[in-house]
PDB file of C-alpha atoms in Angstrom:
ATOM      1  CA  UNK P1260     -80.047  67.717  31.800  1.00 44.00           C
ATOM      2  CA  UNK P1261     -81.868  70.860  30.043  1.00 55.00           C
ATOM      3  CA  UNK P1262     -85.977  69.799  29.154  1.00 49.00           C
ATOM      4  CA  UNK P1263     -85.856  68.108  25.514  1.00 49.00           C
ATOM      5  CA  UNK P1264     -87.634  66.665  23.386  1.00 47.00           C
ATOM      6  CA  UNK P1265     -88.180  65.667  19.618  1.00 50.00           C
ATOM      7  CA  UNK P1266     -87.627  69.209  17.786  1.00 63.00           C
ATOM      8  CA  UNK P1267     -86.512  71.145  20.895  1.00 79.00           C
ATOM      9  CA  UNK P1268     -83.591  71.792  23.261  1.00 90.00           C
ATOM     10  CA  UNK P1269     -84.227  74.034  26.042  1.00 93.00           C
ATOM     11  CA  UNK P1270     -80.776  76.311  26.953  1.00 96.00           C
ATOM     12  CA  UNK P1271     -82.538  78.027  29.526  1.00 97.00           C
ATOM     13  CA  UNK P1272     -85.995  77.904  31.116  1.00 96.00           C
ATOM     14  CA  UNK P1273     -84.514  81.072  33.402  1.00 97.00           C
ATOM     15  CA  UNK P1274     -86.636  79.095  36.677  1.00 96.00           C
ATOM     16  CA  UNK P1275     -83.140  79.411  38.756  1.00 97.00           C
ATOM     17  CA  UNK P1276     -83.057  82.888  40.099  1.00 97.00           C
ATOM     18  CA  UNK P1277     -79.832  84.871  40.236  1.00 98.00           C
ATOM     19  CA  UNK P1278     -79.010  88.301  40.454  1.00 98.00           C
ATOM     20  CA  UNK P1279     -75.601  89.498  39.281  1.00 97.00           C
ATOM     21  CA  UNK P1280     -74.495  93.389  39.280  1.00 93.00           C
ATOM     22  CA  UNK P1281     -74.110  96.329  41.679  1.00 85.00           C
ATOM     23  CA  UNK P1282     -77.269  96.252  43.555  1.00 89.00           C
ATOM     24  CA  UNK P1283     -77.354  92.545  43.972  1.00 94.00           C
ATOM     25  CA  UNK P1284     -76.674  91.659  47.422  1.00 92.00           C
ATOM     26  CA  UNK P1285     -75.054  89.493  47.468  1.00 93.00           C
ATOM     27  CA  UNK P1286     -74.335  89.141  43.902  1.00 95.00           C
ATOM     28  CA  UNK P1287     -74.322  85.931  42.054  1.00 97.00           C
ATOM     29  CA  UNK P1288     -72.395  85.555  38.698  1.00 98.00           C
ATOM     30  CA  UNK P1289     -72.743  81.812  39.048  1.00 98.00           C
ATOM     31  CA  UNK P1290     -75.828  79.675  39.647  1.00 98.00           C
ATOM     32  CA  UNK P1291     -76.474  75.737  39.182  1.00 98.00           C
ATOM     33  CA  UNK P1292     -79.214  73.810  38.361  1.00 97.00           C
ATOM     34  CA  UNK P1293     -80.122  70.530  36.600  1.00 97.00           C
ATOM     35  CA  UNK P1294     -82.356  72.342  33.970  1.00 96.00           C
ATOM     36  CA  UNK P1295     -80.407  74.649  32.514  1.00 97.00           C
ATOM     37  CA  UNK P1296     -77.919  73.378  29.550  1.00 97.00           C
ATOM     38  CA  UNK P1297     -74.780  72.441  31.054  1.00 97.00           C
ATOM     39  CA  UNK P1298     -75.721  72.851  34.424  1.00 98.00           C
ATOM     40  CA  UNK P1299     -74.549  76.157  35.026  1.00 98.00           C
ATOM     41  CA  UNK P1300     -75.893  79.772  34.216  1.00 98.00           C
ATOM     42  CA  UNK P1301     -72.376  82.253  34.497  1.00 98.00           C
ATOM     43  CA  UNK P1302     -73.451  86.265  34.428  1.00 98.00           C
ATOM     44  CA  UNK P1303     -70.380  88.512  34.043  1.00 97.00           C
ATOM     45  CA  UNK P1304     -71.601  92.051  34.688  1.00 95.00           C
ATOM     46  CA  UNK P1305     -69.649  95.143  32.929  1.00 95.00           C
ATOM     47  CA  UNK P1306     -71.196  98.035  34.928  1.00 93.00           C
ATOM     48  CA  UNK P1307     -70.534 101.701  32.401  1.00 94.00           C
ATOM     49  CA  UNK P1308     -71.995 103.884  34.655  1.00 95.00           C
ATOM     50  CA  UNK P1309     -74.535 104.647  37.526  1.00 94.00           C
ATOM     51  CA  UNK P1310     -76.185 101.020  38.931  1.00 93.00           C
ATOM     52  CA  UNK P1311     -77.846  98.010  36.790  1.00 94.00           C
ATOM     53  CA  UNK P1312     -78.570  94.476  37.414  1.00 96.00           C
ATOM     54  CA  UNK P1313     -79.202  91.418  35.623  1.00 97.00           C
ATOM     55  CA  UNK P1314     -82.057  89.379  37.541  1.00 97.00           C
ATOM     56  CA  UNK P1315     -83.436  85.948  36.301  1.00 98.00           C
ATOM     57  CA  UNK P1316     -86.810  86.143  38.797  1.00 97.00           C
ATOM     58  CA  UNK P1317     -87.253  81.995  39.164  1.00 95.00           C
ATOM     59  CA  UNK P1318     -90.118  79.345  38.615  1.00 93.00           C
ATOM     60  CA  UNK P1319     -92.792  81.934  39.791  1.00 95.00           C
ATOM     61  CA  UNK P1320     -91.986  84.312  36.645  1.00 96.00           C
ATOM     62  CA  UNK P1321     -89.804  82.592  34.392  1.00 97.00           C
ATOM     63  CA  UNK P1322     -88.092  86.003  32.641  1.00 97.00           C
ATOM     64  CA  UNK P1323     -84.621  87.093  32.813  1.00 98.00           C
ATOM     65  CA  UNK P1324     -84.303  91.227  33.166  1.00 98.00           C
ATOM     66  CA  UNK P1325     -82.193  93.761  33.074  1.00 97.00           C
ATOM     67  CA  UNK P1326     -82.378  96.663  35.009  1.00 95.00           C
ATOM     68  CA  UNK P1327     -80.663 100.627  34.409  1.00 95.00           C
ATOM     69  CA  UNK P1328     -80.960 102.431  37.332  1.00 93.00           C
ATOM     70  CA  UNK P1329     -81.577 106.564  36.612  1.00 93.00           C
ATOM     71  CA  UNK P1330     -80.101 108.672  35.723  1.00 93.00           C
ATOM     72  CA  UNK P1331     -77.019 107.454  34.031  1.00 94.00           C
ATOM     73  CA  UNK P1332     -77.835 103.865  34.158  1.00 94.00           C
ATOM     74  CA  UNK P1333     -75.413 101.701  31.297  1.00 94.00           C
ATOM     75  CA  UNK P1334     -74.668  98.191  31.375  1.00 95.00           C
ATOM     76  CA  UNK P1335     -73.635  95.153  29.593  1.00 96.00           C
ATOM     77  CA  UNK P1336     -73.910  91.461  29.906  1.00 97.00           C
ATOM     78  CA  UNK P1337     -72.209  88.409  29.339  1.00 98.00           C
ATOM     79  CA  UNK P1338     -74.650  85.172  30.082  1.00 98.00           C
ATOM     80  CA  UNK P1339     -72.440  82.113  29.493  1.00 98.00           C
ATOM     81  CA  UNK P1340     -73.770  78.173  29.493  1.00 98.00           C
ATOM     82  CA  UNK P1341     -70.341  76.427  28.869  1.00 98.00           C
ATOM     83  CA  UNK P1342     -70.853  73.419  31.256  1.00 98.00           C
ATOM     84  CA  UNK P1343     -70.297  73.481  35.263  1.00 97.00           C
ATOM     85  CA  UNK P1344     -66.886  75.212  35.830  1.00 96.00           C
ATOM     86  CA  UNK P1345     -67.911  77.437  38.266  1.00 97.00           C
ATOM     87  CA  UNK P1346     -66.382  80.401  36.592  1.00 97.00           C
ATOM     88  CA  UNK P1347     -68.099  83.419  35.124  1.00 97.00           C
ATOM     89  CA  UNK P1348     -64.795  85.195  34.228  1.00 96.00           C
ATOM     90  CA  UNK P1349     -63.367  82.972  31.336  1.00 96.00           C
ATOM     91  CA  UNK P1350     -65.287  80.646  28.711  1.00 97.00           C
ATOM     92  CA  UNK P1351     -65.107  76.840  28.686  1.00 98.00           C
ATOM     93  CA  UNK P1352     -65.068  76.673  24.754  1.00 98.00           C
ATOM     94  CA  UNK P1353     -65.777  72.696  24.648  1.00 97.00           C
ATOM     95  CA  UNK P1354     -67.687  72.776  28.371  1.00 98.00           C
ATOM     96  CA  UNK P1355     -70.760  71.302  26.903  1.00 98.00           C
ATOM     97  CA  UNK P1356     -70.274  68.672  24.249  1.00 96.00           C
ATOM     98  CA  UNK P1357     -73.595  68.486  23.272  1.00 95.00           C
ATOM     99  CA  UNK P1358     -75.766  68.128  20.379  1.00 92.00           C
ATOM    100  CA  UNK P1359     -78.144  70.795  19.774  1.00 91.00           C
ATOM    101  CA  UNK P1360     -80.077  69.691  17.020  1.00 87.00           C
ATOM    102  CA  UNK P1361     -82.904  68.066  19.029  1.00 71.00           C
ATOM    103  CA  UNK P1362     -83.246  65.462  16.233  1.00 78.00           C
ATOM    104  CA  UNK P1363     -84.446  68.860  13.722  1.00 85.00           C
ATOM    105  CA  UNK P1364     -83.968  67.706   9.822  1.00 78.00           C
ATOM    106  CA  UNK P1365     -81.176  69.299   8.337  1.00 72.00           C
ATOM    107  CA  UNK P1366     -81.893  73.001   7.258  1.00 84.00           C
ATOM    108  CA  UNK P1367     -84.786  72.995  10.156  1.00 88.00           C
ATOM    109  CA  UNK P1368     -83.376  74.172  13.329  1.00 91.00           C
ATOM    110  CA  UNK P1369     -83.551  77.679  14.432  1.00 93.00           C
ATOM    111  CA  UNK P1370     -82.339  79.509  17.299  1.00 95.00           C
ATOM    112  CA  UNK P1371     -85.397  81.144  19.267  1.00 94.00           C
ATOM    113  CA  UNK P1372     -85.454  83.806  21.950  1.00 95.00           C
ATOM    114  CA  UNK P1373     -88.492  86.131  22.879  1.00 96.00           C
ATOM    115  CA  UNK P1374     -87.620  89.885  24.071  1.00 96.00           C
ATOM    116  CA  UNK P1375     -91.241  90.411  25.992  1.00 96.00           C
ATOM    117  CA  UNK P1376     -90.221  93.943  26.849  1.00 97.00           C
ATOM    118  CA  UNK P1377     -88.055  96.464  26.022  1.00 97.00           C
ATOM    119  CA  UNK P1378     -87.922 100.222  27.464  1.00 95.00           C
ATOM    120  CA  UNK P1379     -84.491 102.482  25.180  1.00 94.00           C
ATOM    121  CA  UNK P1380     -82.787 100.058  23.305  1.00 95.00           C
ATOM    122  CA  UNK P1381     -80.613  97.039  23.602  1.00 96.00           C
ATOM    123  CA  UNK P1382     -78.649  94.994  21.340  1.00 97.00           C
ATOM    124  CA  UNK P1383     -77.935  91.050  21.638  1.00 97.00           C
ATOM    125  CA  UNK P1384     -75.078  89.055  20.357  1.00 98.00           C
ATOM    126  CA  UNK P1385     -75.294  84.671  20.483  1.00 98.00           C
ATOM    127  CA  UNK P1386     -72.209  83.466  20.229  1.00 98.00           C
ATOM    128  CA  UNK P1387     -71.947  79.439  20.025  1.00 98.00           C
ATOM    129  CA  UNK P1388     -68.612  77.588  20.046  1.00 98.00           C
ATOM    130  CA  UNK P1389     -67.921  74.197  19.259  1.00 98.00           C
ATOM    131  CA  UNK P1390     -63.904  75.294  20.519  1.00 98.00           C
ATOM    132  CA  UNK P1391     -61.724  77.945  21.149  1.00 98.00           C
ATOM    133  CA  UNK P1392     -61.045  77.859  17.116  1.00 98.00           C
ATOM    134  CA  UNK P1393     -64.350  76.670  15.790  1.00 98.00           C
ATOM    135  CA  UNK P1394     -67.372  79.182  16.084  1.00 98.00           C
ATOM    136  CA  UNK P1395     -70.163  81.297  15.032  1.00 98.00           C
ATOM    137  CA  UNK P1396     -72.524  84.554  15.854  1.00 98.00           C
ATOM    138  CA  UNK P1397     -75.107  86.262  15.304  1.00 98.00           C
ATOM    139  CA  UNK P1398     -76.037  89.656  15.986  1.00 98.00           C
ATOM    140  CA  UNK P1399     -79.531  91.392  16.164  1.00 97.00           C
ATOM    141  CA  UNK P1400     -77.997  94.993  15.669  1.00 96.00           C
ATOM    142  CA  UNK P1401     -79.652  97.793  17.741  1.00 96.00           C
ATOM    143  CA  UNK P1402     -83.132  96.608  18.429  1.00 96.00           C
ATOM    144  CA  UNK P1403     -85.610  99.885  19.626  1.00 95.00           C
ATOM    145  CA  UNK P1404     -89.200  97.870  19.677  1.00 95.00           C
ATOM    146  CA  UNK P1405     -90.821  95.867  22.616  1.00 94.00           C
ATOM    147  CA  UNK P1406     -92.511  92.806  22.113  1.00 94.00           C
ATOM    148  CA  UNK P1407     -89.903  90.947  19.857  1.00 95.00           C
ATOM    149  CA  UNK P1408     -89.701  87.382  18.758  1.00 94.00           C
ATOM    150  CA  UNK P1409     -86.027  86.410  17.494  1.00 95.00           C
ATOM    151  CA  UNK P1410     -86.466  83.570  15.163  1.00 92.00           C
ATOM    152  CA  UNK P1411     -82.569  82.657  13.697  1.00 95.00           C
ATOM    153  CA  UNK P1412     -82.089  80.132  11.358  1.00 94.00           C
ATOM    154  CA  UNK P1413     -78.389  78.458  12.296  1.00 94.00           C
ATOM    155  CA  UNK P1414     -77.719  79.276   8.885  1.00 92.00           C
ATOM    156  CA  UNK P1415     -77.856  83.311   9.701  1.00 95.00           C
ATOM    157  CA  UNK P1416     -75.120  82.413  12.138  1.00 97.00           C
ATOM    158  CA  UNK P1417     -71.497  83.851  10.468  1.00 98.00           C
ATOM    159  CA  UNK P1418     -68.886  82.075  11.341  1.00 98.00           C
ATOM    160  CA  UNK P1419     -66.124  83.654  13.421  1.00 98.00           C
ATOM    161  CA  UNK P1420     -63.389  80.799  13.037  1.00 98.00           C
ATOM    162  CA  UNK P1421     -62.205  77.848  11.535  1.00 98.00           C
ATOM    163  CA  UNK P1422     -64.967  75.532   9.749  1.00 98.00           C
ATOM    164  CA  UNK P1423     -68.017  77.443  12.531  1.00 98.00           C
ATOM    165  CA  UNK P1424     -69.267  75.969  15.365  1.00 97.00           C
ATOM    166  CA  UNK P1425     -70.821  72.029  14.694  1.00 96.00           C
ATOM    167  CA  UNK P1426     -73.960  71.614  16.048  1.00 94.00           C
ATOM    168  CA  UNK P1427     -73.967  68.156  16.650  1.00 93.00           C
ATOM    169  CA  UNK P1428     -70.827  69.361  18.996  1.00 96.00           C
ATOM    170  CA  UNK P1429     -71.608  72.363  21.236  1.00 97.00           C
ATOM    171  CA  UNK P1430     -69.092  73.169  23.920  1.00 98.00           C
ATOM    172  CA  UNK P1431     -70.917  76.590  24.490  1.00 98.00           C
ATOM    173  CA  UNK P1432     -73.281  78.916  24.188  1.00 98.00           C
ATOM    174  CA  UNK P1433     -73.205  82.859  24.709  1.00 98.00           C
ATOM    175  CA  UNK P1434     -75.484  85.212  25.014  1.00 98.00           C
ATOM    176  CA  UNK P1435     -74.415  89.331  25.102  1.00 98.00           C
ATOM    177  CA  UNK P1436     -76.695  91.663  26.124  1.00 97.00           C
ATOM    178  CA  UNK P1437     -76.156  95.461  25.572  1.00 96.00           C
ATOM    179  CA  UNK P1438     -78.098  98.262  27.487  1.00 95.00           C
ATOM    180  CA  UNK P1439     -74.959 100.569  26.922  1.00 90.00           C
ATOM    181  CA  UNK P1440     -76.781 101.910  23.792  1.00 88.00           C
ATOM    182  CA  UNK P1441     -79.144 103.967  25.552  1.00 91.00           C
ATOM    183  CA  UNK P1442     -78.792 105.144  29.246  1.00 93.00           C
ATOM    184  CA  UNK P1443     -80.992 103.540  31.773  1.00 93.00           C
ATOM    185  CA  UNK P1444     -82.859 100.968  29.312  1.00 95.00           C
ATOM    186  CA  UNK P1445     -84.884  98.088  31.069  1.00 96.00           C
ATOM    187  CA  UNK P1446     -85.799  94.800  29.167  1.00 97.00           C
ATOM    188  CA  UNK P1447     -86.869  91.112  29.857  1.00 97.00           C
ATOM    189  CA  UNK P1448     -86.312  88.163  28.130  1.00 97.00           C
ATOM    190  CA  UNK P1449     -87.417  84.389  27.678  1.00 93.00           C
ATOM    191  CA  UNK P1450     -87.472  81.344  26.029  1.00 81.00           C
ATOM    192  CA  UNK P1451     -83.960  80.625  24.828  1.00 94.00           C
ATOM    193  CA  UNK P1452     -84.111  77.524  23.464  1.00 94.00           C
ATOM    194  CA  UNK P1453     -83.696  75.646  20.023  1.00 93.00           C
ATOM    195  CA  UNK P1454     -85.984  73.966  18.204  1.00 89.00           C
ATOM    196  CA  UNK P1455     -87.350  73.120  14.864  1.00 84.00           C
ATOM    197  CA  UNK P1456     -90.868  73.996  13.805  1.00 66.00           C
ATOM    198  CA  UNK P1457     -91.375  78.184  14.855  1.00 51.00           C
ATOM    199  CA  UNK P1458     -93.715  79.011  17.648  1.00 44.00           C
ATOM    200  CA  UNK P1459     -93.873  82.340  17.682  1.00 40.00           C
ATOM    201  CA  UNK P1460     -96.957  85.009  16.183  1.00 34.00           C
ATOM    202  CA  UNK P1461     -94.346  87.446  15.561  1.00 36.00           C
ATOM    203  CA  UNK P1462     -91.132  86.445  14.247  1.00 39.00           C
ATOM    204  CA  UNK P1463     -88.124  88.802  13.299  1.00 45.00           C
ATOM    205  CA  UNK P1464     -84.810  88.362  11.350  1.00 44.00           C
ATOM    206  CA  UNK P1465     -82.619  90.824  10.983  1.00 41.00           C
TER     207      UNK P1465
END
């Protein structure tokens, strides 16, 4: 099970390497271990044009990156924690069944993922389904600055359909990441988790 405590949930501590895209080899859209949420990190890779990657670089240098290769470099990715189904190309809406609130007082919890670099622009979606019918999102729109603490309160999700997703009920969690905006953009990310009291110097909202 993912690292938690009172307050936080970890999704994923990105200390299982993987490398899914083009210049992987071999590429891996589908990696297991016991401390990421469900189980199970699934990468599906949408190559645009030229070559890209999608690299979580392990326990060593916990960061997931993505990688545009020049000069036409444009990619897209779909990182998926719905449980272990062993399948990066369709969603397990109800995969998880967990609770998310990590014991957080009502009104509390937030979302929180740190964008430590960012070279061009990118743009993330988090999409987080209780079921197929039942879900929410939020989207940072296109983000141009390095150095970026998201902060979201699960009130700034939207919901998508039905009643929203029910955090006491998680069946997954998604996480899109666009470097199609801009050709050959490079970025790195950490600590997805969520949690209740902000850590961050710098928080944004958008």
């Amino acid at each position: 099970s993912p690292a938690s405590a009172a307050g936080l949930t970890v999704i994923d501590p990105f200390t299982r390497e993987q490398c899914a895209g083009l210049v992987c080899s071999p590429s891996q859209p589908v990696v297991a271990d016991p401390a990421i949420l469900g189980g199970e990190r699934d990468v599906l890779a949408n190559r645009i044009a030229g070559t890209g990657a999608l690299r979580v670089w392990g326990a060593g240098w916990p960061v997931l990156s993505v990688e545009n290769g020049p000069p036409d470099g444009l990619s897209s990715y779909l990182v998926v924690w719905d449980g272990p189904d062993g399948d990066e190309t369709s969603l397990d809406y109800d995969g998880l069944g967990a609770d998310l609130t990590a014991g957080c007082a009502p009104g509390s919890a937030y979302l929180e993922l740190h964008q430590t670099y960012l070279d061009r622009k990118a743009a993330y979606t988090i999409s987080v389904y209780t079921d197929a019918g039942n879900w929410s999102s939020w989207s940072s729109g296109v983000v141009e600055q390095s150095d970026v603490q998201f902060h979201i309160p699960l009130a700034d999700l939207v919901v998508q359909a039905g009643q929203g997703v029910d955090w006491h009920d998680v069946g997954a969690v998604a996480l899109s990441i666009d470097t199609a905006v801009e050709t050959t953009a490079d970025l790195s990310l950490e600590s997805f988790r969520l949690g209740c009291t902000p850590t961050a110097v710098r928080l944004v909202r958008f």
